[in-house]
Amino acid sequence: MKINFICKLLSVLVAGIFIYAGILKILDPSQFLIDIQNYHILPYQIAVVLALYLPWLEILCGISIFIHQFNRGALVILFGLMIIFMVALTSAWLRGIDISCGCFGKAVHKTSFLHVILRDAGILIVIGILIFKNSLKEMTAPGIVR
Amino acid sequence: MIFRQIIILIVLPLFPALITGLAHPKRPSWNENQLLADEIALSSAIKLTDRLWVDARSASDYEKDHIPGALLLNEDAWDELLAAVLLEWSPEKTIVVYCSSSQCQTSREVAKRLRETVGIELVFVLKGGWEAWQDSKNSSSEFR
């Protein structure tokens, strides 16, 4: 019962983070494009597509966490996104690129690598816990014979 | 089941993304070289007769090298540095602000602050910043 409550709380937290981040980016896609370009990984045109697409994916997945039929899919996508963000961030850091991570649009300007990577790792762990909890629930759900 | 969810969630955002790309007032341009409203290309900036370069990078970068005649102005020591800029500036002069490259934001922030708090209207951001200047300097000596 207590674990269920904590998981609900974590779901709200994760959903809130991604909806907030998505809305901030969608308010100024040109700024988000600059943030993506800061990583020096993608060609310009692909960066433009991502700047337009990624915020909506984050918002939709954030909302879908609360929709039973899409809950697991949304968490798996967000888990994948976090891994991609962390790989991109680490790659930029290893190349000595001083970046504004672009994680929260214009809300965060100065970026400390350690701070961002720890925050992202925290979010990744929480999403992992939620996926695990959901899988467990699915396996033990009545009607599923193993 | 989960794959169906993932596919639906990946496909659905394409529609609002398309609308954003077509109708958002701050949508990015598909052409990398297209200038924004507050930007000026280096080729146009060097043709300006009354022009004041403003370097919005850090003091250490400025000390290493800068565009000849450029004055340092950044958020770190705004008040002290602004005095020197205003001393050089006159209403007919166009201020061209630059930072490290097209990805940095400090030149845009400095230009915005000059426009909004100081009230200077003729302020532009140099497209490509210091990187563009260096590239041009390397390929030609006409900017010296």
XYZ file of C-alpha atoms in Angstrom:
290
model
C 0.000 0.000 0.000
C 2.781 2.380 1.038
C 4.902 1.300 -1.959
C 1.948 1.959 -4.263
C 1.595 5.455 -2.855
C 5.314 6.170 -3.306
C 5.167 4.886 -6.908
C 2.154 7.110 -7.621
C 4.097 10.042 -6.230
C 7.152 9.173 -8.354
C 4.914 8.868 -11.437
C 3.549 12.363 -10.836
C 7.102 13.650 -10.368
C 8.419 12.075 -13.594
C 5.356 13.158 -15.585
C 5.645 16.677 -14.193
C 9.329 16.935 -15.095
C 8.793 15.880 -18.713
C 5.625 17.911 -19.261
C 7.333 21.003 -17.803
C 10.507 20.434 -19.850
C 8.458 19.855 -23.013
C 6.337 22.983 -22.549
C 9.410 25.170 -21.963
C 11.008 23.857 -25.145
C 7.873 24.201 -27.229
C 7.544 27.855 -26.186
C 10.802 28.620 -28.016
C 11.837 25.920 -30.517
C 14.570 28.162 -31.960
C 16.249 28.344 -28.560
C 15.969 24.582 -28.174
C 17.551 24.193 -31.613
C 20.532 26.246 -30.410
C 20.747 23.998 -27.343
C 20.794 20.885 -29.549
C 23.423 22.452 -31.815
C 25.577 23.142 -28.748
C 26.294 19.424 -28.559
C 27.881 19.460 -32.055
C 26.549 15.971 -32.775
C 23.769 16.304 -35.346
C 23.569 17.954 -38.769
C 21.494 21.157 -38.801
C 18.383 19.761 -40.537
C 18.129 16.794 -38.174
C 18.573 19.157 -35.226
C 15.620 21.223 -36.537
C 13.421 18.101 -36.759
C 14.396 17.128 -33.218
C 13.770 20.652 -31.898
C 10.216 20.433 -33.238
C 9.519 16.791 -32.375
C 11.222 16.066 -29.048
C 9.219 18.514 -26.867
C 5.934 16.989 -28.061
C 7.233 13.467 -27.434
C 8.146 14.490 -23.883
C 4.757 16.089 -23.254
C 2.840 13.147 -24.719
C 4.854 10.575 -22.783
C 4.485 12.649 -19.616
C 0.705 12.683 -20.005
C 0.616 8.998 -21.009
C 2.145 7.974 -17.687
C -1.333 8.561 -16.259
C -3.105 6.630 -19.040
C -3.203 2.950 -18.153
C -3.125 1.727 -21.777
C 0.040 3.704 -22.583
C 1.758 3.824 -19.231
C 4.456 1.194 -19.879
C 5.240 2.370 -23.396
C 5.639 5.953 -22.164
C 8.004 4.923 -19.380
C 10.127 2.828 -21.750
C 10.409 5.761 -24.209
C 11.332 8.173 -21.409
C 13.915 5.689 -20.136
C 15.431 5.546 -23.640
C 15.363 9.346 -23.927
C 17.191 9.750 -20.630
C 19.914 7.359 -21.765
C 20.284 9.288 -25.048
C 20.439 12.623 -23.137
C 23.102 11.269 -20.809
C 25.202 9.833 -23.632
C 25.003 13.160 -25.524
C 25.876 15.104 -22.389
C 28.842 12.888 -21.572
C 30.058 13.027 -25.159
C 29.932 16.845 -25.091
C 31.716 16.919 -21.752
C 34.448 14.556 -22.983
C 34.993 16.808 -26.004
C 35.337 19.805 -23.688
C 32.226 21.517 -25.016
C 30.704 23.973 -22.550
C 27.013 23.494 -23.107
C 23.741 24.784 -21.873
C 22.110 21.358 -21.674
C 18.787 22.509 -23.096
C 17.022 20.224 -20.681
C 14.634 22.887 -19.459
C 14.560 25.390 -22.281
C 15.696 28.819 -21.146
C 14.990 28.099 -17.494
C 18.504 26.793 -16.883
C 21.374 28.694 -18.463
C 24.602 27.659 -16.844
C 25.275 23.952 -16.842
C 27.499 22.020 -14.497
C 28.132 18.588 -16.017
C 28.185 16.795 -12.674
C 24.979 18.436 -11.524
C 23.094 17.599 -14.741
C 24.405 14.044 -15.059
C 23.498 13.289 -11.432
C 20.038 14.761 -11.895
C 19.516 12.750 -15.098
C 20.788 9.585 -13.401
C 18.285 10.183 -10.600
C 15.420 10.551 -13.085
C 16.627 7.441 -14.952
C 16.620 5.389 -11.742
C 13.120 6.580 -10.838
C 11.820 5.667 -14.313
C 13.552 2.278 -13.996
C 11.814 1.680 -10.662
C 8.442 2.567 -12.191
C 9.006 0.216 -15.152
C 10.009 -2.579 -12.769
C 6.990 -1.947 -10.559
C 4.654 -1.966 -13.579
C 6.126 -5.202 -14.919
C 5.716 -6.781 -11.505
C 2.108 -5.631 -11.371
C 1.475 -7.028 -14.851
C 2.971 -10.396 -13.934
C 0.989 -10.761 -10.737
C -2.257 -9.400 -12.174
C -5.192 -11.793 -11.802
C -6.028 -13.581 -15.024
C -2.423 -13.941 -16.105
C -1.394 -17.546 -15.748
C 2.342 -18.166 -15.633
C 1.317 -4.843 -26.488
C 4.154 -2.625 -25.277
C 5.544 -2.286 -28.827
C 2.148 -1.059 -30.030
C 2.159 1.540 -27.241
C 5.679 2.664 -28.157
C 4.874 2.959 -31.868
C 1.716 4.981 -31.187
C 3.569 7.276 -28.768
C 6.393 7.807 -31.254
C 4.089 8.528 -34.208
C 1.563 10.803 -32.451
C 3.933 13.737 -31.706
C 4.728 14.017 -35.424
C 1.453 15.878 -36.012
C 1.848 18.688 -33.457
C 5.551 18.857 -34.422
C 4.548 19.442 -38.040
C 2.119 22.193 -37.019
C 4.830 23.747 -34.821
C 7.243 23.716 -37.762
C 4.718 25.430 -40.002
C 2.985 27.891 -37.701
C 4.966 28.566 -34.506
C 6.059 32.231 -34.354
C 9.462 31.121 -33.036
C 9.890 28.147 -35.384
C 13.466 27.509 -36.461
C 14.461 28.100 -40.053
C 15.260 25.139 -42.307
C 18.018 27.212 -43.854
C 21.025 27.329 -41.583
C 22.289 30.538 -43.156
C 19.076 32.525 -42.837
C 19.473 35.587 -40.602
C 17.180 36.211 -37.666
C 15.628 39.650 -37.239
C 18.344 40.847 -34.840
C 21.297 39.331 -36.714
C 23.761 40.781 -39.182
C 26.131 38.866 -41.450
C 29.843 39.588 -41.162
C 29.964 40.700 -44.803
C 27.317 43.373 -44.067
C 28.786 44.344 -40.704
C 32.206 45.187 -42.121
C 30.581 47.439 -44.743
C 28.996 49.638 -42.065
C 30.807 52.940 -41.884
C 29.735 53.893 -38.365
C 30.108 50.690 -36.442
C 31.069 49.738 -32.921
C 32.113 46.146 -32.235
C 31.131 44.811 -28.834
C 32.736 41.604 -27.577
C 30.359 39.696 -25.298
C 32.756 36.849 -24.521
C 34.642 36.453 -21.261
C 37.403 38.898 -20.316
C 40.042 36.161 -20.723
C 38.872 35.347 -24.279
C 38.828 39.062 -25.078
C 42.353 39.499 -23.784
C 43.605 36.592 -25.902
C 42.300 38.159 -29.083
C 39.366 40.209 -30.333
C 38.127 42.092 -33.377
C 40.261 45.243 -33.717
C 38.549 48.135 -31.975
C 36.039 45.917 -30.175
C 35.051 46.813 -26.629
C 34.405 44.203 -23.970
C 30.884 44.079 -22.559
C 29.442 41.108 -20.723
C 27.128 40.300 -17.856
C 30.036 39.664 -15.441
C 30.891 43.335 -15.027
C 28.083 45.088 -16.863
C 28.129 48.471 -15.163
C 31.877 49.045 -15.347
C 32.169 47.865 -18.958
C 29.071 49.678 -20.150
C 30.589 53.045 -19.268
C 33.429 52.489 -21.757
C 30.985 51.407 -24.473
C 28.775 54.442 -23.979
C 31.813 56.675 -24.163
C 32.588 55.338 -27.652
C 28.987 55.110 -28.829
C 27.031 57.841 -30.608
C 23.443 57.608 -31.938
C 24.535 57.197 -35.568
C 26.792 54.251 -34.739
C 25.541 50.677 -35.194
C 26.579 48.335 -32.426
C 27.498 44.815 -33.565
C 27.737 42.355 -30.687
C 29.510 39.039 -31.004
C 30.288 36.013 -28.851
C 32.168 32.787 -29.570
C 30.047 31.165 -32.283
C 26.535 30.862 -33.674
C 25.627 28.616 -30.743
C 26.423 31.002 -27.903
C 23.718 33.211 -26.455
C 25.668 35.932 -24.673
C 25.782 38.259 -27.687
C 22.005 38.038 -27.988
C 21.586 38.721 -24.272
C 23.952 41.703 -24.357
C 22.236 43.073 -27.484
C 18.847 42.689 -25.837
C 20.033 44.441 -22.692
C 21.509 47.314 -24.706
C 18.211 47.674 -26.533
C 15.886 47.337 -23.577
C 17.729 48.880 -20.648
C 20.031 51.400 -22.335
C 17.610 52.240 -25.140
C 20.040 51.855 -28.049
C 18.124 50.868 -31.177
C 20.861 50.116 -33.690
C 22.137 46.898 -32.141
C 22.760 43.673 -34.053
C 24.140 40.261 -33.238
C 26.976 39.089 -35.475
C 25.947 35.853 -37.211
C 28.548 33.195 -36.421
C 30.301 35.430 -33.876
C 34.035 35.274 -33.285
C 34.187 31.939 -35.163
C 32.871 33.638 -38.335
C 35.431 36.429 -37.931
C 38.266 33.928 -37.532
C 37.101 31.909 -40.560
C 36.954 35.034 -42.697
C 40.315 36.222 -41.446
C 41.842 32.874 -42.351
C 40.329 32.795 -45.824
C 40.937 36.446 -46.698
C 42.776 39.493 -45.431
C 40.053 41.947 -46.419
C 38.693 42.233 -42.893
C 41.916 43.464 -41.365
